[in-house]
């Protein structure tokens, strides 16, 4: 089977802007798609010269509003634009567009003839920006009327189940002379695992925040090729992933995929966005995903669905790693072990025996940390805004508990050998320009009422920003401080080991 090509969709306002974007990614792409509908009016009439400027096989596309594009001027004007772009074909094929995208209902014989005469392939496309498309095999067959046409079906999935159906239906497609894909963030697996869909190509685009095509759910070509090792994916590739919702930003694919690359493993790790864990689990089974990281809010549901769970998962009531083995699915928790490794590395302590420890917060992260502190033989007090949550967590381990406010300052002082902050307060609270951290306030510092003395060891599980207002305050009086980055890294390394059986050395 032919490998899917990497195509960059160019949606700039001018041809020069498009060339600049293409040049940025040139070494990662095989084709470019010129989205004429995104160009300014005065540039649209100049597109005939674009293939010569691009020096790469190029797709000519003028996408209408109804298909998710920017072209709103009606079919007569679109036909004229196509005609201008396809006219005066050169005998030197590199000076012509290599492909032209005509929608299923756009059949203008003079334009089709022009395309055929100059050796261009027609991408015969169907888009549904609102609903999933089913019965893919039949539709692909109906669309494809000649060997010069590449049928394309793109739709917006409502749930991950729609993406799963696409993968299942694509099994029946014979060759790689088609493009089938699910758009938007849910559809990302269909772009990365194009090989599985036997696609002719996959679309990518520049990762600029003001992109007009951000709704399509593209990733940029460099990330696709370098992070996801797109050109190495084949039928033997082991697929792993991360599931969560909304899972808008995750550093895990970069960590895991680097690990595979360094060890020369034929594996890939992809984001699997799903509103429910059940959908993600069903998708994993359907496409043969061998292991997944599980993040917010699915850690509790994942625990229930596993055939086997470690004790830590049962006690913490959360599972952040699932692995398929011969006798079923296994659930693990690497949050507590990742934290343990990070804390030991940072403090140099082998045990917490004799230490009085404050755990700030009583949510999911605090549960894993309380488990770790108990195993390390620490004595702790849990401070939380909602006292009931603090008391139920404390009870499991025989810890003390207290409310989270100025009334608890004395109690906090008693447990101040090591202060571990597990709430989301301080997250995304970035420092002003030129400063290392934002000033502490009641809103961004969960223990704003507590004056650090300097003897405290302070661990904040937040990693964005690197220095939270609370950590900044602690640093100011020379406390030893650590943010959540190492915990995040270590929990991922342990997942890597559970998935592959090999140790992680992607940082070497
Ligand atoms: P996670 O799984 O990330 O720990 P969680 O289970 O929702 O998320 O827990 C969030 C923790 O942060 C809880 O301890 C929560 O306190 P409550 O139990 O009182 O809700 C704490 N938290 C969140 N926002 C907070 C705020 N503005 N002030 C104080 N505590 C806060």
mmCIF file of C-alpha atoms in Angstrom, residues 186-419:
data_model
loop_
_atom_site.group_PDB
_atom_site.id
_atom_site.type_symbol
_atom_site.label_atom_id
_atom_site.label_comp_id
_atom_site.label_asym_id
_atom_site.label_seq_id
_atom_site.Cartn_x
_atom_site.Cartn_y
_atom_site.Cartn_z
ATOM 1 C CA UNK A 186 -12.304 14.573 18.226
ATOM 2 C CA UNK A 187 -11.101 13.557 14.786
ATOM 3 C CA UNK A 188 -7.379 13.869 15.495
ATOM 4 C CA UNK A 189 -6.778 10.077 15.510
ATOM 5 C CA UNK A 190 -8.069 9.954 11.923
ATOM 6 C CA UNK A 191 -5.381 12.435 10.863
ATOM 7 C CA UNK A 192 -2.482 10.780 12.707
ATOM 8 C CA UNK A 193 -3.519 7.202 11.909
ATOM 9 C CA UNK A 194 -4.168 7.919 8.246
ATOM 10 C CA UNK A 195 -2.282 4.756 7.359
ATOM 11 C CA UNK A 196 -4.942 2.707 9.148
ATOM 12 C CA UNK A 197 -7.629 4.422 7.068
ATOM 13 C CA UNK A 198 -5.583 3.674 3.924
ATOM 14 C CA UNK A 199 -5.754 7.358 3.075
ATOM 15 C CA UNK A 200 -4.087 8.935 0.054
ATOM 16 C CA UNK A 201 -3.059 11.905 2.174
ATOM 17 C CA UNK A 202 -3.566 13.629 5.504
ATOM 18 C CA UNK A 203 -4.120 17.371 5.913
ATOM 19 C CA UNK A 204 -2.108 19.574 8.259
ATOM 20 C CA UNK A 205 -1.781 23.334 8.684
ATOM 21 C CA UNK A 206 0.250 26.046 10.344
ATOM 22 C CA UNK A 207 -0.404 26.166 14.063
ATOM 23 C CA UNK A 208 -1.094 29.908 14.150
ATOM 24 C CA UNK A 209 -3.731 30.952 16.698
ATOM 25 C CA UNK A 210 -5.562 33.277 14.276
ATOM 26 C CA UNK A 211 -5.929 30.586 11.629
ATOM 27 C CA UNK A 212 -9.198 30.638 9.683
ATOM 28 C CA UNK A 213 -9.226 26.872 9.564
ATOM 29 C CA UNK A 214 -8.654 26.061 13.239
ATOM 30 C CA UNK A 215 -12.106 24.385 13.356
ATOM 31 C CA UNK A 216 -10.759 21.579 11.174
ATOM 32 C CA UNK A 217 -8.629 20.142 13.942
ATOM 33 C CA UNK A 218 -5.385 20.037 11.965
ATOM 34 C CA UNK A 219 -2.002 19.712 13.579
ATOM 35 C CA UNK A 220 1.085 21.256 12.058
ATOM 36 C CA UNK A 221 3.288 19.143 9.757
ATOM 37 C CA UNK A 222 6.343 19.275 11.995
ATOM 38 C CA UNK A 223 4.401 17.936 14.994
ATOM 39 C CA UNK A 224 2.807 15.261 12.815
ATOM 40 C CA UNK A 225 6.081 14.068 11.370
ATOM 41 C CA UNK A 226 8.454 14.627 14.304
ATOM 42 C CA UNK A 227 6.330 14.073 17.398
ATOM 43 C CA UNK A 228 3.902 11.516 15.941
ATOM 44 C CA UNK A 229 6.455 9.976 13.544
ATOM 45 C CA UNK A 230 3.763 9.874 10.881
ATOM 46 C CA UNK A 231 6.038 8.497 8.189
ATOM 47 C CA UNK A 232 6.963 5.461 10.289
ATOM 48 C CA UNK A 233 3.419 4.365 11.166
ATOM 49 C CA UNK A 234 2.452 1.091 9.505
ATOM 50 C CA UNK A 235 0.327 -1.998 10.157
ATOM 51 C CA UNK A 236 2.744 -3.192 12.850
ATOM 52 C CA UNK A 237 2.767 0.046 14.835
ATOM 53 C CA UNK A 238 1.632 -0.341 18.458
ATOM 54 C CA UNK A 239 -0.787 2.438 19.328
ATOM 55 C CA UNK A 240 -1.014 4.035 22.777
ATOM 56 C CA UNK A 241 -2.754 7.228 23.811
ATOM 57 C CA UNK A 242 -4.138 9.603 26.362
ATOM 58 C CA UNK A 243 -7.816 10.116 27.016
ATOM 59 C CA UNK A 244 -9.594 12.891 28.867
ATOM 60 C CA UNK A 245 -12.006 15.752 28.321
ATOM 61 C CA UNK A 246 -11.606 18.396 27.102
ATOM 62 C CA UNK A 247 -7.911 17.433 26.837
ATOM 63 C CA UNK A 248 -7.125 20.719 25.139
ATOM 64 C CA UNK A 249 -3.441 20.756 26.012
ATOM 65 C CA UNK A 250 -1.286 17.815 26.968
ATOM 66 C CA UNK A 251 2.455 17.367 27.099
ATOM 67 C CA UNK A 252 2.181 13.561 27.278
ATOM 68 C CA UNK A 253 2.421 12.768 23.519
ATOM 69 C CA UNK A 254 5.765 14.584 23.298
ATOM 70 C CA UNK A 255 7.161 12.625 26.272
ATOM 71 C CA UNK A 256 5.954 9.163 25.197
ATOM 72 C CA UNK A 257 6.692 9.493 21.497
ATOM 73 C CA UNK A 258 10.220 10.700 22.278
ATOM 74 C CA UNK A 259 10.674 7.570 24.369
ATOM 75 C CA UNK A 260 9.679 5.329 21.438
ATOM 76 C CA UNK A 261 11.947 7.230 19.089
ATOM 77 C CA UNK A 262 14.993 6.943 21.340
ATOM 78 C CA UNK A 263 14.415 3.191 21.754
ATOM 79 C CA UNK A 264 13.611 2.751 18.073
ATOM 80 C CA UNK A 265 10.220 1.245 18.881
ATOM 81 C CA UNK A 266 7.494 1.023 16.264
ATOM 82 C CA UNK A 267 4.918 2.714 18.499
ATOM 83 C CA UNK A 268 2.904 5.911 18.570
ATOM 84 C CA UNK A 269 1.032 7.741 21.330
ATOM 85 C CA UNK A 270 -1.972 9.853 20.344
ATOM 86 C CA UNK A 271 -4.587 12.088 21.994
ATOM 87 C CA UNK A 272 -7.986 10.374 22.202
ATOM 88 C CA UNK A 273 -10.451 13.022 23.275
ATOM 89 C CA UNK A 274 -13.661 11.547 24.658
ATOM 90 C CA UNK A 275 -16.483 12.926 26.717
ATOM 91 C CA UNK A 276 -16.908 9.625 28.546
ATOM 92 C CA UNK A 277 -14.416 6.939 29.488
ATOM 93 C CA UNK A 278 -16.700 4.298 27.951
ATOM 94 C CA UNK A 279 -16.316 5.894 24.522
ATOM 95 C CA UNK A 280 -12.550 6.041 24.877
ATOM 96 C CA UNK A 281 -12.383 2.429 26.065
ATOM 97 C CA UNK A 282 -14.569 1.216 23.208
ATOM 98 C CA UNK A 283 -12.414 3.155 20.719
ATOM 99 C CA UNK A 284 -9.251 1.684 22.228
ATOM 100 C CA UNK A 285 -10.579 -1.853 21.841
ATOM 101 C CA UNK A 286 -11.899 -1.241 18.319
ATOM 102 C CA UNK A 287 -8.675 0.107 16.885
ATOM 103 C CA UNK A 288 -6.327 -1.999 18.973
ATOM 104 C CA UNK A 289 -4.866 0.589 21.357
ATOM 105 C CA UNK A 290 -2.695 -1.328 23.817
ATOM 106 C CA UNK A 291 -2.505 1.155 26.652
ATOM 107 C CA UNK A 292 -3.730 4.587 27.624
ATOM 108 C CA UNK A 293 -3.019 7.352 30.048
ATOM 109 C CA UNK A 294 -6.262 8.485 31.644
ATOM 110 C CA UNK A 295 -6.728 12.023 32.814
ATOM 111 C CA UNK A 296 -9.435 14.334 34.147
ATOM 112 C CA UNK A 297 -12.349 13.551 34.404
ATOM 113 C CA UNK A 298 -12.114 9.828 33.560
ATOM 114 C CA UNK A 299 -9.797 8.490 36.276
ATOM 115 C CA UNK A 300 -12.630 7.223 38.460
ATOM 116 C CA UNK A 301 -14.678 5.653 35.660
ATOM 117 C CA UNK A 302 -11.581 3.917 34.310
ATOM 118 C CA UNK A 303 -11.054 2.171 37.648
ATOM 119 C CA UNK A 304 -14.483 0.524 37.476
ATOM 120 C CA UNK A 305 -14.022 -0.825 33.953
ATOM 121 C CA UNK A 306 -10.737 -2.647 34.498
ATOM 122 C CA UNK A 307 -10.521 -6.434 34.822
ATOM 123 C CA UNK A 308 -7.634 -6.120 37.285
ATOM 124 C CA UNK A 309 -6.560 -3.179 39.434
ATOM 125 C CA UNK A 310 -3.599 -2.593 41.685
ATOM 126 C CA UNK A 311 -4.200 -1.873 45.366
ATOM 127 C CA UNK A 312 -3.157 1.726 44.885
ATOM 128 C CA UNK A 313 -5.986 2.177 42.362
ATOM 129 C CA UNK A 314 -8.515 0.756 44.792
ATOM 130 C CA UNK A 315 -7.367 2.923 47.693
ATOM 131 C CA UNK A 316 -6.922 6.142 45.713
ATOM 132 C CA UNK A 317 -10.136 5.381 43.809
ATOM 133 C CA UNK A 318 -8.532 6.557 40.600
ATOM 134 C CA UNK A 319 -6.797 4.902 37.699
ATOM 135 C CA UNK A 320 -4.540 6.997 35.458
ATOM 136 C CA UNK A 321 -3.027 4.185 33.389
ATOM 137 C CA UNK A 322 -4.699 1.277 31.608
ATOM 138 C CA UNK A 323 -2.825 -1.520 29.876
ATOM 139 C CA UNK A 324 -4.109 -4.410 27.834
ATOM 140 C CA UNK A 325 -2.549 -7.773 28.621
ATOM 141 C CA UNK A 326 -3.366 -11.329 27.592
ATOM 142 C CA UNK A 327 -5.874 -11.848 30.387
ATOM 143 C CA UNK A 328 -7.632 -8.497 30.215
ATOM 144 C CA UNK A 329 -7.190 -4.832 31.036
ATOM 145 C CA UNK A 330 -5.066 -3.740 33.988
ATOM 146 C CA UNK A 331 -5.484 -0.460 35.857
ATOM 147 C CA UNK A 332 -2.582 1.330 37.534
ATOM 148 C CA UNK A 333 -1.984 4.630 39.260
ATOM 149 C CA UNK A 334 1.316 6.332 38.538
ATOM 150 C CA UNK A 335 0.334 9.669 40.092
ATOM 151 C CA UNK A 336 1.340 8.552 43.575
ATOM 152 C CA UNK A 337 4.513 6.790 42.407
ATOM 153 C CA UNK A 338 5.463 9.723 40.154
ATOM 154 C CA UNK A 339 4.980 12.051 43.109
ATOM 155 C CA UNK A 340 7.045 9.787 45.355
ATOM 156 C CA UNK A 341 9.942 9.751 42.908
ATOM 157 C CA UNK A 342 9.743 13.515 42.488
ATOM 158 C CA UNK A 343 9.605 14.198 46.248
ATOM 159 C CA UNK A 344 12.440 11.817 47.056
ATOM 160 C CA UNK A 345 14.563 13.272 44.284
ATOM 161 C CA UNK A 346 13.883 16.806 45.423
ATOM 162 C CA UNK A 347 14.271 16.374 49.202
ATOM 163 C CA UNK A 348 16.905 13.649 49.208
ATOM 164 C CA UNK A 349 14.842 11.946 51.948
ATOM 165 C CA UNK A 350 14.246 8.191 51.764
ATOM 166 C CA UNK A 351 11.364 8.261 54.218
ATOM 167 C CA UNK A 352 9.060 10.910 55.670
ATOM 168 C CA UNK A 353 9.222 9.334 59.117
ATOM 169 C CA UNK A 354 9.338 12.050 61.774
ATOM 170 C CA UNK A 355 8.135 14.746 59.369
ATOM 171 C CA UNK A 356 4.956 16.750 59.861
ATOM 172 C CA UNK A 357 3.386 17.305 56.512
ATOM 173 C CA UNK A 358 0.599 19.598 55.330
ATOM 174 C CA UNK A 359 -1.435 18.476 52.346
ATOM 175 C CA UNK A 360 -3.360 21.392 50.875
ATOM 176 C CA UNK A 361 -6.541 20.195 49.143
ATOM 177 C CA UNK A 362 -8.539 16.960 49.266
ATOM 178 C CA UNK A 363 -9.424 16.311 45.608
ATOM 179 C CA UNK A 364 -8.219 13.647 43.187
ATOM 180 C CA UNK A 365 -4.572 14.717 43.236
ATOM 181 C CA UNK A 366 -4.558 14.937 47.045
ATOM 182 C CA UNK A 367 -5.827 11.341 47.245
ATOM 183 C CA UNK A 368 -2.776 10.061 45.355
ATOM 184 C CA UNK A 369 -0.450 12.241 47.415
ATOM 185 C CA UNK A 370 -1.955 11.193 50.751
ATOM 186 C CA UNK A 371 -1.426 7.556 49.685
ATOM 187 C CA UNK A 372 2.220 8.283 48.894
ATOM 188 C CA UNK A 373 2.801 10.212 52.138
ATOM 189 C CA UNK A 374 1.363 7.318 54.151
ATOM 190 C CA UNK A 375 3.580 4.772 52.387
ATOM 191 C CA UNK A 376 6.580 7.007 53.098
ATOM 192 C CA UNK A 377 5.569 6.970 56.783
ATOM 193 C CA UNK A 378 4.789 10.666 57.055
ATOM 194 C CA UNK A 379 2.447 12.232 59.605
ATOM 195 C CA UNK A 380 0.055 14.590 57.836
ATOM 196 C CA UNK A 381 -2.779 17.047 58.208
ATOM 197 C CA UNK A 382 -5.116 17.669 55.289
ATOM 198 C CA UNK A 383 -6.279 21.270 54.843
ATOM 199 C CA UNK A 384 -9.267 21.786 52.588
ATOM 200 C CA UNK A 385 -11.913 24.417 51.819
ATOM 201 C CA UNK A 386 -14.650 21.777 52.169
ATOM 202 C CA UNK A 387 -13.994 20.235 55.553
ATOM 203 C CA UNK A 388 -15.988 17.095 54.895
ATOM 204 C CA UNK A 389 -13.743 16.100 52.004
ATOM 205 C CA UNK A 390 -10.684 16.696 54.179
ATOM 206 C CA UNK A 391 -12.093 14.536 56.975
ATOM 207 C CA UNK A 392 -13.028 11.579 54.739
ATOM 208 C CA UNK A 393 -9.595 11.532 53.127
ATOM 209 C CA UNK A 394 -7.792 11.952 56.448
ATOM 210 C CA UNK A 395 -9.770 9.076 57.975
ATOM 211 C CA UNK A 396 -8.425 6.553 55.432
ATOM 212 C CA UNK A 397 -4.857 7.112 56.595
ATOM 213 C CA UNK A 398 -5.326 8.211 60.201
ATOM 214 C CA UNK A 399 -4.249 11.770 59.317
ATOM 215 C CA UNK A 400 -5.490 14.994 60.919
ATOM 216 C CA UNK A 401 -7.602 17.492 58.999
ATOM 217 C CA UNK A 402 -8.426 21.177 59.149
ATOM 218 C CA UNK A 403 -10.209 23.896 57.230
ATOM 219 C CA UNK A 404 -8.249 25.938 54.697
ATOM 220 C CA UNK A 405 -8.250 29.508 56.007
ATOM 221 C CA UNK A 406 -6.645 31.942 58.478
ATOM 222 C CA UNK A 407 -8.278 30.076 61.383
ATOM 223 C CA UNK A 408 -5.937 27.131 60.648
ATOM 224 C CA UNK A 409 -2.668 29.049 60.628
ATOM 225 C CA UNK A 410 -1.466 27.524 63.909
ATOM 226 C CA UNK A 411 -2.275 23.988 62.747
ATOM 227 C CA UNK A 412 -0.474 24.637 59.493
ATOM 228 C CA UNK A 413 2.586 25.846 61.401
ATOM 229 C CA UNK A 414 2.580 22.481 63.269
ATOM 230 C CA UNK A 415 2.616 20.579 59.957
ATOM 231 C CA UNK A 416 5.030 22.812 58.131
ATOM 232 C CA UNK A 417 8.102 20.577 57.654
ATOM 233 C CA UNK A 418 6.833 19.811 54.164
ATOM 234 C CA UNK A 419 3.880 21.648 52.585
#
